[in-house]
Coordinates of C-alpha atoms in Angstrom, one line a residue:
Chain I
M1 CA 0.0 0.0 0.0
S2 CA 1.4 3.4 -0.9
S3 CA 2.1 5.9 1.8
K4 CA -0.6 8.2 0.4
A5 CA -3.2 5.5 0.6
K6 CA -2.1 4.7 4.2
F7 CA -2.4 8.3 5.2
S8 CA -5.8 8.5 3.6
L9 CA -6.9 5.4 5.5
L10 CA -5.6 6.9 8.7
C11 CA -7.5 10.1 8.1
W12 CA -10.7 8.2 7.5
G13 CA -10.1 6.1 10.6
A14 CA -9.7 9.2 12.7
L15 CA -12.9 10.7 11.2
M16 CA -15.0 7.6 11.8
P17 CA -16.1 8.5 15.4
L18 CA -17.3 11.9 14.1
M19 CA -19.1 10.3 11.2
V20 CA -20.9 7.9 13.6
V21 CA -21.9 10.9 15.8
I22 CA -23.3 12.7 12.8
L23 CA -25.0 9.7 11.0
F24 CA -26.3 7.8 14.0
P25 CA -29.3 10.2 14.7
Y26 CA -30.2 10.1 11.0
A27 CA -30.0 6.3 10.9
T28 CA -32.2 6.0 14.1
M29 CA -34.6 8.6 12.6
L30 CA -35.0 6.7 9.3
S31 CA -35.1 3.3 10.9
T32 CA -37.7 4.3 13.5
A33 CA -39.9 6.3 11.1
L34 CA -40.3 3.4 8.8
K35 CA -41.3 0.9 11.6
R36 CA -44.7 0.1 13.1
K37 CA -45.3 1.1 16.7
D38 CA -45.1 -2.4 18.0
E39 CA -41.9 -3.1 16.1
I40 CA -40.1 -0.4 18.0
F41 CA -40.6 -1.8 21.5
Q42 CA -39.5 -5.4 20.6
F43 CA -37.0 -7.0 22.9
E44 CA -34.6 -7.7 20.1
I45 CA -33.8 -4.4 18.3
S46 CA -33.3 -4.6 14.6
W47 CA -32.1 -1.7 12.5
L48 CA -34.0 -2.7 9.4
P49 CA -37.8 -2.5 9.6
D50 CA -39.8 -5.5 8.6
G51 CA -41.3 -3.7 5.7
L52 CA -41.4 -0.2 4.2
Y53 CA -44.2 1.1 6.5
L54 CA -45.3 4.7 5.6
G55 CA -48.2 4.7 8.0
N56 CA -46.4 7.0 10.4
F57 CA -46.2 9.7 7.8
V58 CA -49.8 9.3 6.9
E59 CA -50.8 9.6 10.5
L60 CA -48.6 12.7 10.9
F61 CA -50.1 14.5 8.0
V62 CA -53.8 13.3 8.2
N63 CA -54.4 13.2 11.9
R64 CA -51.7 15.4 13.6
G65 CA -51.8 18.4 11.2
F66 CA -48.0 18.3 10.7
G67 CA -48.4 19.5 7.1
Q68 CA -49.7 22.8 8.5
A69 CA -46.7 23.0 10.9
I70 CA -44.3 22.5 8.0
F71 CA -46.2 25.2 5.9
N72 CA -46.0 27.6 8.9
S73 CA -42.2 26.9 9.2
I74 CA -41.7 27.4 5.5
Y75 CA -43.7 30.6 5.5
I76 CA -41.8 32.1 8.4
S77 CA -38.3 30.9 7.2
V78 CA -38.7 32.0 3.6
G79 CA -40.3 35.3 4.7
A80 CA -37.6 36.0 7.3
T81 CA -34.9 35.2 4.7
L82 CA -36.4 37.5 2.1
V83 CA -37.1 40.4 4.5
S84 CA -33.6 40.2 6.0
L85 CA -32.0 40.0 2.5
L86 CA -34.1 42.9 1.3
V87 CA -32.7 45.1 4.0
A88 CA -29.3 43.5 4.4
L89 CA -28.3 43.7 0.7
P90 CA -28.4 47.5 0.4
A91 CA -27.1 48.0 3.9
A92 CA -24.1 45.7 3.3
Y93 CA -23.6 47.4 -0.1
A94 CA -23.6 50.9 1.6
L95 CA -21.2 49.7 4.3
S96 CA -18.9 48.1 1.7
R97 CA -18.9 50.8 -1.0
L98 CA -20.0 54.2 0.4
K99 CA -18.1 56.7 2.6
L100 CA -20.2 56.7 5.8
P101 CA -19.3 58.4 9.1
G102 CA -19.1 55.9 12.0
K103 CA -18.9 52.9 9.7
S104 CA -16.6 50.8 11.9
T105 CA -18.6 51.7 15.0
F106 CA -21.7 50.5 13.3
R107 CA -20.0 47.3 12.3
T108 CA -18.9 46.7 15.9
Y109 CA -22.5 47.5 17.0
L110 CA -23.8 44.8 14.6
L111 CA -21.4 42.3 16.1
I112 CA -22.4 43.2 19.7
T113 CA -26.1 42.6 18.9
Q114 CA -25.1 39.0 18.0
M115 CA -23.8 38.5 21.5
I116 CA -27.3 38.9 23.1
S117 CA -29.3 35.7 23.2
P118 CA -32.9 36.1 21.8
I119 CA -34.2 34.2 24.8
V120 CA -33.5 37.2 27.2
L121 CA -35.7 39.4 25.0
I122 CA -38.6 37.1 24.7
V123 CA -40.8 38.8 27.4
G124 CA -40.2 42.2 25.9
L125 CA -40.9 40.9 22.4
F126 CA -44.1 39.2 23.6
R127 CA -45.3 42.5 25.1
L128 CA -44.4 44.3 21.9
F129 CA -46.3 42.0 19.6
A130 CA -49.2 41.9 22.0
Y131 CA -49.3 45.7 21.9
L132 CA -49.3 45.5 18.1
G133 CA -52.0 42.8 18.1
M134 CA -49.7 40.4 16.4
I135 CA -49.8 37.5 18.8
N136 CA -50.8 34.4 16.8
D137 CA -49.7 36.1 13.6
L138 CA -47.1 34.3 11.5
N139 CA -45.9 37.7 10.2
A140 CA -44.8 38.6 13.8
L141 CA -42.3 35.7 13.6
V142 CA -41.2 36.8 10.1
F143 CA -40.3 40.2 11.4
A144 CA -38.8 39.0 14.6
H145 CA -36.6 36.4 12.9
S146 CA -35.5 38.8 10.1
A147 CA -34.7 41.4 12.8
F148 CA -32.6 39.0 14.7
Y149 CA -30.7 37.5 11.8
M150 CA -30.3 40.7 9.8
A151 CA -27.2 41.9 11.7
F152 CA -25.5 38.6 10.8
A153 CA -26.6 38.9 7.2
V154 CA -25.3 42.5 6.9
W155 CA -22.0 41.5 8.5
M156 CA -21.5 38.5 6.3
L157 CA -22.7 40.1 3.0
Q158 CA -20.4 43.1 3.6
S159 CA -17.4 40.8 4.1
Y160 CA -18.3 39.1 0.8
F161 CA -18.9 42.4 -1.0
D162 CA -15.5 43.7 0.1
T163 CA -13.9 40.9 -2.0
I164 CA -15.6 42.1 -5.2
P165 CA -13.1 44.4 -7.0
K166 CA -14.3 48.0 -7.2
D167 CA -12.9 48.2 -10.7
L168 CA -15.8 46.1 -12.0
E169 CA -18.4 48.6 -10.9
E170 CA -16.3 51.5 -12.1
A171 CA -16.0 49.8 -15.4
A172 CA -19.8 49.5 -15.6
W173 CA -20.2 53.2 -14.7
M174 CA -17.8 54.1 -17.5
D175 CA -19.8 51.9 -19.8
G176 CA -22.8 54.1 -19.0
A177 CA -24.5 52.0 -16.2
S178 CA -26.2 53.9 -13.4
R179 CA -25.4 52.9 -9.8
F180 CA -28.5 50.7 -9.7
A181 CA -27.9 49.1 -13.1
S182 CA -24.3 48.3 -12.2
F183 CA -25.5 46.8 -8.9
R184 CA -28.1 44.7 -10.6
R185 CA -26.2 43.6 -13.7
V186 CA -22.6 43.4 -12.6
F187 CA -22.4 43.4 -8.8
L188 CA -25.3 41.2 -7.8
P189 CA -24.5 38.3 -10.2
L190 CA -21.0 38.2 -8.7
C191 CA -22.3 38.2 -5.2
L192 CA -24.6 35.2 -5.6
P193 CA -22.4 32.9 -3.7
G194 CA -22.3 35.3 -0.7
I195 CA -26.0 35.8 -1.0
A196 CA -26.6 32.0 -1.1
V197 CA -24.6 31.4 2.0
T198 CA -26.2 34.2 3.9
S199 CA -29.7 33.0 2.8
L200 CA -28.9 29.5 3.9
F201 CA -27.8 30.6 7.4
T202 CA -30.8 32.8 7.8
F203 CA -33.2 30.1 6.6
V204 CA -31.7 27.4 8.8
N205 CA -31.6 29.7 11.9
S206 CA -35.2 30.7 11.4
W207 CA -36.3 27.1 10.6
N208 CA -34.8 25.8 13.9
E209 CA -35.9 28.7 16.1
Y210 CA -38.0 27.4 19.0
A211 CA -38.4 29.9 21.9
M212 CA -39.9 32.8 20.0
A213 CA -42.2 30.6 17.9
L214 CA -43.4 28.9 21.1
T215 CA -44.1 32.2 22.8
I216 CA -45.7 34.3 20.1
L217 CA -47.7 31.6 18.2
R218 CA -50.1 30.4 20.9
D219 CA -52.6 28.7 18.6
G220 CA -51.9 25.0 17.8
S221 CA -52.7 25.5 14.1
L222 CA -49.9 28.2 13.9
Q223 CA -47.2 26.1 15.5
T224 CA -44.0 25.7 13.6
A225 CA -42.4 22.3 12.9
P226 CA -39.9 22.3 15.9
V227 CA -42.7 23.4 18.3
R228 CA -45.0 20.8 17.0
I229 CA -42.4 18.0 17.3
A230 CA -41.8 19.1 20.9
F231 CA -45.5 18.9 21.5
L232 CA -45.6 15.4 20.1
T233 CA -43.3 14.1 22.8
G234 CA -45.4 15.1 25.8
T235 CA -49.1 15.2 24.8
L236 CA -50.0 11.6 25.4
Y237 CA -49.5 9.0 28.1
E238 CA -47.1 7.3 25.9
T239 CA -44.3 8.6 23.7
E240 CA -44.9 7.7 20.1
W241 CA -41.3 7.5 18.9
N242 CA -42.4 6.3 15.4
I243 CA -44.4 9.4 14.9
I244 CA -41.8 11.7 16.4
M245 CA -39.0 10.3 14.3
A246 CA -41.2 10.6 11.1
A247 CA -41.8 14.2 12.0
T248 CA -38.1 15.0 12.6
L249 CA -37.2 13.3 9.4
I250 CA -39.6 15.4 7.5
A251 CA -38.4 18.5 9.4
T252 CA -34.9 18.0 8.1
L253 CA -36.0 17.7 4.5
P254 CA -36.5 21.4 3.6
V255 CA -33.1 22.3 5.0
A256 CA -31.5 19.5 3.0
I257 CA -33.4 20.6 -0.2
V258 CA -32.2 24.2 0.2
F259 CA -28.7 23.0 0.8
A260 CA -28.7 20.8 -2.2
S261 CA -30.2 23.4 -4.5
I262 CA -27.6 26.1 -3.7
Q263 CA -24.7 23.7 -3.2
S264 CA -22.7 24.8 -6.2
Y265 CA -22.9 28.4 -5.0
L266 CA -22.1 27.4 -1.5
I267 CA -18.8 25.7 -2.2
R268 CA -17.6 28.8 -4.1
G269 CA -19.1 31.1 -1.5
L270 CA -17.5 29.4 1.5
S271 CA -14.1 29.4 -0.2
L272 CA -14.3 33.0 -1.3
G273 CA -16.1 34.6 1.6
G274 CA -14.4 32.7 4.4
V275 CA -17.7 32.3 6.2
K276 CA -17.7 32.7 9.9
Chain F
M1 CA -13.6 62.8 -30.7
S2 CA -12.9 65.7 -28.3
S3 CA -10.5 67.9 -26.5
I4 CA -9.9 67.8 -22.8
E5 CA -8.9 70.8 -20.8
I6 CA -7.6 70.7 -17.2
R7 CA -7.5 74.0 -15.4
N8 CA -5.7 74.4 -12.1
V9 CA -7.0 71.0 -10.8
T10 CA -6.2 70.0 -7.2
K11 CA -7.0 67.0 -5.2
S12 CA -6.9 66.6 -1.4
Y13 CA -7.6 63.7 0.9
G14 CA -8.3 65.6 4.1
A15 CA -5.2 67.6 4.9
L16 CA -3.1 65.7 2.4
Q17 CA -2.9 67.4 -1.0
V18 CA -1.9 65.0 -3.7
L19 CA -2.4 67.2 -6.8
H20 CA -1.2 70.8 -6.8
G21 CA -2.8 72.9 -9.5
I22 CA -2.5 70.8 -12.7
D23 CA -3.0 72.7 -16.0
L24 CA -3.1 70.7 -19.2
N25 CA -4.7 70.9 -22.6
I26 CA -5.2 67.8 -24.7
V27 CA -6.2 68.5 -28.2
D28 CA -8.5 66.5 -30.4
E29 CA -7.1 63.2 -31.7
E30 CA -4.0 63.6 -29.5
F31 CA -2.3 60.7 -27.6
V32 CA -1.1 62.0 -24.3
V33 CA 0.8 59.9 -21.8
L34 CA 0.9 60.8 -18.1
V35 CA 4.1 59.3 -16.7
G36 CA 5.8 59.4 -13.4
P37 CA 6.8 57.3 -10.4
S38 CA 4.3 55.6 -8.2
G39 CA 2.3 58.0 -6.0
C40 CA 2.9 61.0 -8.3
G41 CA -0.8 61.5 -8.9
K42 CA -1.1 60.4 -12.5
S43 CA -3.8 57.8 -11.9
T44 CA -5.7 60.1 -9.6
L45 CA -5.7 62.7 -12.4
L46 CA -6.9 60.2 -14.9
R47 CA -9.7 59.1 -12.5
M48 CA -10.7 62.7 -12.0
I49 CA -11.0 63.1 -15.8
A50 CA -13.1 59.9 -15.8
G51 CA -15.3 61.1 -12.9
L52 CA -14.3 58.3 -10.6
E53 CA -12.6 60.7 -8.2
E54 CA -14.1 64.0 -6.9
I55 CA -12.3 67.2 -8.0
S56 CA -11.2 69.2 -4.9
G57 CA -10.4 72.3 -6.9
G58 CA -10.2 73.6 -10.5
D59 CA -12.1 72.5 -13.6
V60 CA -12.1 69.7 -16.1
L61 CA -13.6 70.6 -19.5
I62 CA -14.5 68.4 -22.4
D63 CA -15.1 70.2 -25.6
G64 CA -15.3 73.4 -23.6
D65 CA -18.0 72.1 -21.3
R66 CA -17.2 72.0 -17.6
I67 CA -17.8 68.4 -16.4
N68 CA -16.8 68.6 -12.7
D69 CA -20.3 67.7 -11.6
V70 CA -21.2 65.3 -14.4
S71 CA -21.3 61.6 -13.4
P72 CA -18.9 59.1 -15.1
Q73 CA -21.9 57.6 -16.8
K74 CA -22.7 60.8 -18.6
R75 CA -19.1 61.9 -19.5
D76 CA -19.1 59.5 -22.6
L77 CA -15.5 58.5 -22.0
A78 CA -14.2 54.9 -22.3
M79 CA -11.7 53.6 -19.9
V80 CA -9.3 50.6 -19.9
F81 CA -8.4 49.5 -16.4
Q82 CA -5.1 48.1 -15.1
S83 CA -6.9 45.0 -13.9
Y84 CA -8.9 44.9 -17.2
A85 CA -12.1 44.8 -15.0
L86 CA -13.8 42.4 -17.4
Y87 CA -17.2 41.2 -16.1
P88 CA -16.4 37.6 -15.1
H89 CA -19.9 36.3 -15.6
M90 CA -20.3 37.6 -19.1
T91 CA -18.8 36.2 -22.3
V92 CA -16.4 38.3 -24.4
A93 CA -19.2 39.3 -26.7
E94 CA -21.4 40.3 -23.7
N95 CA -18.5 42.2 -22.1
M96 CA -17.9 44.2 -25.3
G97 CA -21.6 44.8 -26.0
F98 CA -22.4 45.8 -22.4
S99 CA -22.3 49.5 -23.0
L100 CA -24.4 49.3 -26.2
S101 CA -27.0 47.2 -24.4
L102 CA -27.2 49.8 -21.6
S103 CA -27.8 52.5 -24.2
G104 CA -30.7 50.5 -25.6
A105 CA -29.2 49.4 -28.8
K106 CA -30.9 46.5 -30.7
K107 CA -29.3 43.1 -30.7
P108 CA -28.4 43.1 -34.4
Q109 CA -26.6 46.4 -34.0
I110 CA -24.8 45.2 -30.9
Q111 CA -23.7 42.1 -32.8
K112 CA -22.5 44.2 -35.7
E113 CA -20.5 46.6 -33.6
V114 CA -19.0 43.9 -31.4
G115 CA -18.1 41.9 -34.6
E116 CA -16.3 44.9 -36.1
A117 CA -14.4 45.6 -32.9
A118 CA -13.5 41.9 -32.5
K119 CA -12.2 41.9 -36.1
I120 CA -9.9 44.9 -35.4
L121 CA -8.6 43.2 -32.2
H122 CA -8.4 39.6 -33.6
L123 CA -11.0 38.4 -31.1
E124 CA -13.5 36.7 -33.5
D125 CA -12.7 33.2 -32.3
Y126 CA -13.1 34.1 -28.6
L127 CA -16.5 35.9 -28.5
E128 CA -18.3 33.1 -26.7
R129 CA -15.6 32.5 -24.1
L130 CA -15.7 33.7 -20.5
P131 CA -12.8 36.0 -19.4
K132 CA -11.4 33.2 -17.1
N133 CA -10.7 31.1 -20.3
L134 CA -8.6 33.9 -21.9
S135 CA -4.9 34.6 -21.7
G136 CA -3.6 37.9 -20.3
G137 CA -3.1 39.4 -23.8
Q138 CA -6.6 38.3 -24.9
R139 CA -8.1 39.8 -21.8
Q140 CA -6.3 43.0 -22.4
R141 CA -7.7 43.1 -26.0
V142 CA -11.2 42.5 -24.7
A143 CA -10.8 45.4 -22.3
M144 CA -9.8 47.5 -25.4
G145 CA -12.7 46.1 -27.4
R146 CA -15.1 47.2 -24.7
A147 CA -13.8 50.7 -25.0
I148 CA -13.8 50.9 -28.8
V149 CA -17.1 49.2 -29.4
R150 CA -18.9 52.5 -28.8
D151 CA -17.7 55.8 -30.1
P152 CA -16.6 57.7 -26.9
K153 CA -15.3 61.2 -26.7
A154 CA -12.0 60.0 -25.5
F155 CA -10.2 56.9 -24.3
L156 CA -8.6 56.7 -20.9
F157 CA -6.0 54.0 -20.2
D158 CA -4.8 53.3 -16.7
E159 CA -1.6 51.3 -16.9
P160 CA -3.2 48.7 -19.2
L161 CA -0.1 46.8 -19.9
S162 CA 1.5 46.5 -16.5
N163 CA 0.1 43.0 -15.9
L164 CA 1.6 41.5 -19.1
D165 CA 5.0 39.9 -19.5
A166 CA 7.7 41.9 -21.3
K167 CA 7.3 40.3 -24.7
L168 CA 3.5 40.7 -24.8
R169 CA 3.8 44.2 -23.5
T170 CA 6.0 45.2 -26.4
H171 CA 3.5 43.6 -28.8
M172 CA 0.4 45.2 -27.2
R173 CA 2.2 48.5 -27.2
A174 CA 2.5 48.4 -30.9
E175 CA -1.1 47.3 -31.3
I176 CA -2.3 50.2 -29.1
R177 CA -0.4 52.7 -31.2
Q178 CA -1.7 51.1 -34.5
L179 CA -5.2 51.2 -33.0
H180 CA -4.8 54.9 -32.3
Q181 CA -3.6 55.6 -35.8
T182 CA -6.7 53.7 -37.1
L183 CA -9.3 55.3 -34.8
N184 CA -7.6 58.7 -34.3
A185 CA -9.1 58.9 -30.9
T186 CA -8.2 61.4 -28.2
S187 CA -6.4 59.3 -25.7
V188 CA -5.0 59.8 -22.2
Y189 CA -2.7 57.0 -21.1
V190 CA -1.2 56.5 -17.7
T191 CA 2.0 54.5 -17.1
H192 CA 5.1 54.5 -14.9
D193 CA 7.1 52.9 -17.8
Q194 CA 9.0 55.5 -19.6
I195 CA 9.6 53.3 -22.6
E196 CA 5.8 52.9 -23.0
A197 CA 5.5 56.7 -22.7
M198 CA 8.2 57.4 -25.3
T199 CA 6.9 54.9 -27.9
L200 CA 3.2 55.7 -27.6
A201 CA 2.8 59.4 -27.0
D202 CA 2.3 62.4 -29.2
R203 CA 3.0 64.3 -26.0
I204 CA 4.3 63.2 -22.7
V205 CA 3.4 64.7 -19.3
V206 CA 6.0 64.0 -16.7
M207 CA 4.5 64.2 -13.2
N208 CA 6.3 64.2 -9.8
A209 CA 4.8 64.6 -6.3
G210 CA 1.5 65.9 -7.6
R211 CA 2.9 68.4 -10.0
I212 CA 3.7 68.5 -13.7
E213 CA 7.4 68.6 -14.2
Q214 CA 7.4 69.0 -18.0
V215 CA 5.1 68.5 -21.0
G216 CA 6.6 67.8 -24.5
S217 CA 7.1 65.4 -27.3
P218 CA 9.1 62.3 -26.5
I219 CA 12.2 63.7 -28.3
E220 CA 11.9 67.1 -26.6
L221 CA 11.9 65.4 -23.2
F222 CA 14.8 63.2 -24.1
D223 CA 17.0 65.9 -25.7
T224 CA 16.1 68.9 -23.4
P225 CA 14.7 67.8 -20.1
M226 CA 13.9 71.0 -18.2
T227 CA 14.5 69.5 -14.7
K228 CA 16.9 67.1 -13.2
F229 CA 13.9 64.8 -12.3
V230 CA 12.8 64.6 -16.0
A231 CA 16.3 64.0 -17.1
G232 CA 16.6 61.1 -14.6
F233 CA 13.2 59.7 -15.4
I234 CA 13.3 59.7 -19.2
G235 CA 15.8 57.4 -20.9
A236 CA 17.2 54.0 -20.2
P237 CA 19.7 53.3 -18.8
T238 CA 19.1 56.4 -16.6
M239 CA 21.2 59.6 -17.0
N240 CA 24.5 59.9 -15.0
F241 CA 24.8 62.9 -12.8
F242 CA 27.9 64.6 -11.5
D243 CA 27.9 67.3 -8.9
G244 CA 30.4 70.2 -8.9
C245 CA 31.0 73.9 -9.0
V246 CA 31.2 76.0 -12.2
Q247 CA 34.6 77.6 -12.5
A248 CA 36.3 79.8 -15.0
D249 CA 39.8 79.3 -16.5
V250 CA 42.3 82.1 -17.3
D251 CA 40.5 82.9 -20.5
A252 CA 37.2 83.0 -18.6
N253 CA 35.9 79.9 -20.2
P254 CA 33.6 77.9 -17.9
Y255 CA 34.5 74.4 -16.8
I256 CA 33.9 72.0 -14.0
T257 CA 36.1 69.5 -12.2
L258 CA 34.8 66.1 -11.4
G259 CA 35.8 63.7 -8.6
A260 CA 39.0 63.4 -6.8
D261 CA 41.1 63.2 -9.9
N262 CA 40.3 66.8 -10.8
S263 CA 39.3 65.9 -14.3
H264 CA 38.6 69.1 -16.3
V265 CA 35.3 69.2 -18.2
P266 CA 34.7 72.3 -20.4
L267 CA 31.1 73.7 -20.2
P268 CA 29.2 75.6 -22.9
E269 CA 29.8 79.4 -23.3
G270 CA 26.4 80.2 -21.7
M271 CA 27.6 78.9 -18.4
K272 CA 29.9 81.9 -18.0
N273 CA 27.1 83.6 -16.0
H274 CA 26.9 80.8 -13.5
V275 CA 30.5 80.7 -12.3
G276 CA 30.6 79.8 -8.7
Q277 CA 27.2 78.1 -8.8
Q278 CA 26.8 74.5 -7.5
V279 CA 25.4 72.4 -10.4
S280 CA 24.6 68.9 -11.4
I281 CA 25.9 67.8 -14.8
G282 CA 23.8 65.2 -16.5
I283 CA 25.0 63.0 -19.3
R284 CA 23.3 60.0 -20.9
P285 CA 25.1 56.7 -20.9
Q286 CA 25.1 56.8 -24.7
H287 CA 27.0 60.1 -24.7
I288 CA 30.0 59.0 -22.8
L289 CA 32.9 57.5 -24.7
A290 CA 34.9 54.8 -22.9
E291 CA 38.3 53.7 -24.0
P292 CA 40.3 51.0 -22.3
A293 CA 43.4 52.7 -20.9
A294 CA 45.6 53.1 -17.9
P295 CA 44.6 55.9 -15.4
E296 CA 45.7 59.2 -16.7
S297 CA 45.9 62.5 -14.8
G298 CA 43.3 65.1 -16.0
M299 CA 41.0 62.4 -17.5
I300 CA 38.0 60.9 -15.9
T301 CA 39.1 57.3 -15.2
G302 CA 36.8 54.5 -14.1
S303 CA 37.3 50.9 -13.1
V304 CA 34.8 48.5 -14.6
S305 CA 32.6 46.8 -12.0
L306 CA 30.1 45.1 -14.4
V307 CA 29.9 44.4 -18.1
E308 CA 26.4 43.7 -19.6
Q309 CA 26.3 42.5 -23.2
T310 CA 22.8 42.8 -24.7
G311 CA 23.9 41.9 -28.2
C312 CA 23.2 45.3 -29.7
E313 CA 24.9 47.2 -27.0
T314 CA 27.5 46.9 -24.3
N315 CA 26.6 48.4 -20.9
L316 CA 29.4 49.2 -18.6
L317 CA 28.9 49.9 -14.9
L318 CA 31.9 51.8 -13.7
S319 CA 33.3 53.4 -10.5
A320 CA 34.4 56.9 -11.7
A321 CA 34.8 60.3 -10.2
G322 CA 33.8 58.9 -6.8
Q323 CA 30.5 57.5 -7.9
Q324 CA 28.8 54.9 -10.1
V325 CA 28.6 55.7 -13.8
T326 CA 26.8 53.9 -16.5
V327 CA 28.2 53.9 -20.1
Q328 CA 26.4 52.4 -23.1
T329 CA 28.1 51.8 -26.4
K330 CA 27.2 50.2 -29.7
E331 CA 30.7 48.8 -30.0
R332 CA 31.6 45.3 -28.7
M333 CA 34.1 46.4 -26.0
N334 CA 36.7 43.9 -24.9
V335 CA 36.9 44.8 -21.2
A336 CA 36.4 42.8 -18.1
T337 CA 35.6 43.5 -14.4
G338 CA 38.5 45.4 -12.8
D339 CA 39.8 46.9 -16.1
W340 CA 40.4 50.7 -16.3
V341 CA 38.8 52.9 -18.9
N342 CA 39.2 56.6 -19.8
L343 CA 35.9 58.4 -20.2
S344 CA 35.2 61.5 -22.3
L345 CA 31.9 63.3 -22.1
K346 CA 30.4 64.7 -25.3
A347 CA 30.3 68.5 -24.5
D348 CA 27.2 69.2 -26.7
C349 CA 25.3 66.5 -24.8
L350 CA 25.7 67.9 -21.3
H351 CA 22.6 68.7 -19.4
I352 CA 23.3 71.2 -16.6
F353 CA 20.9 71.7 -13.7
D354 CA 21.0 74.0 -10.7
Q355 CA 21.7 71.8 -7.7
G356 CA 19.2 73.5 -5.4
T357 CA 16.2 73.9 -7.7
G358 CA 16.9 71.1 -10.2
R359 CA 16.0 73.6 -13.0
R360 CA 17.9 73.4 -16.3
L361 CA 20.6 76.0 -16.8
N362 CA 21.9 75.4 -20.4

């Protein structure tokens, strides 16, 4: 065996424990979600289910209203991503390209806001949305999430924008493009990797957010996927692991789909932008 | 095409002033090269003409119209950047046709114009490629193509050849000059390379520390530099300078003695009025005659420290008159390191500058 192959084997061997930690929950999730209830509590545990049983998913969507929870989560996550991008893009552009007084102070301020955990602000936020009559309103979560993740989006986009040579925009101006036209036709296409990475982080953060969703959305039909999953664990006298695992499996799908669809941008983006 | 007039233009960044009252007239169809060392303000001046830098003071006029407050988009100037600044996500054809598409031109017209520009620049086979798939020279051509595809009032070039290797630079230099002869476009070209300036320019503007040192044709600058800075900047290898005091002999003819060996160098008649003045004598390496010989009193003698044979010329690096002196000759000299040579300076080729002000005296 060549020394390169040996080194490769050694690396894979060292990575194995991590791989197990990452893959084990998914394997458990998949295995349990495809089993009948009585199959789970058998004395002899088998990883492979007896058959491909999809009844847990049917139960979840038909009787437990999980489809509505997924819709709510998608609405909030996509909405929060769009709103934060809508504000963060021009803000990051301005910070990256324009001469502004107090620019570095503002950047430090943005960083400091990320040090405050949202959980300490929950009571205040609840009172705010109650005052605005937005308790039990999905849009309240859209605004709350976009506000919380916006600072990170601005920070990350600005770091990426700084890597785009200024010459390109200046060349566009010399070609007769207005500031907006050069932003749209030259700058924005070059920033897609950075935008993709930022969108992904915002989407995933919003998708996984629990405390605010639990506090502001009181009505069961407005619950998001993570809240609904938590409710599945403690609502009955027994814990239905088959249903819970089916729910968690479905809850990971949108994130996986988003990841897969922007993967090619992501690789470029992570290498160029030096994310986080 | 158009004329460009620069009137008493200044540029400051806070308390730091980088351009001090620049005045320059560029006439229609002229090729003007701004040349100078790094940090002299030449690129800043070009960017001010382009509208990419604010003008702190003075006026820039195109065809007599003041354009200080006109945005770069509306100045109708084309610029070729040092980095080429090609749009990486667009093909060569899209890069070249970008300005036309912005101006609302129809697709057939864009294709026609891009095709014509590509033909001039030999880019027909690369129109569908992305910039990342082009060589340095091809990218440079695309940058030129993007400029010529529309009919701007003037072309601005910001060190467009500095990223190319020496051979390609020479080739592209000739292409740019030929292109200028074809298009007859008013052009302002920035470079720190004096060879580029000499070969391309109708007129050269030599800049130093935010000021214009001299404006003139390449030959004027080479033959009669008005300051010591210009004399040292223009010409390769660079001019030799000797410091000394103007003296008069018994017949009142001016002369100067150089170095410890008291070599006697006669000066032109006109220097009679400068007797007693501290001066710098400049002489180009091509205007010094070197002959292998033993050291002789009254002559400038030098010992050879380096011999460079370029094929066409021989460059000698010597220690003479207490300093380093460069001599260039067309002859194949049979000398080696450590040999002694006698030097004689061609009297009609001396450039004499005041040591304090650096201004030309003869």
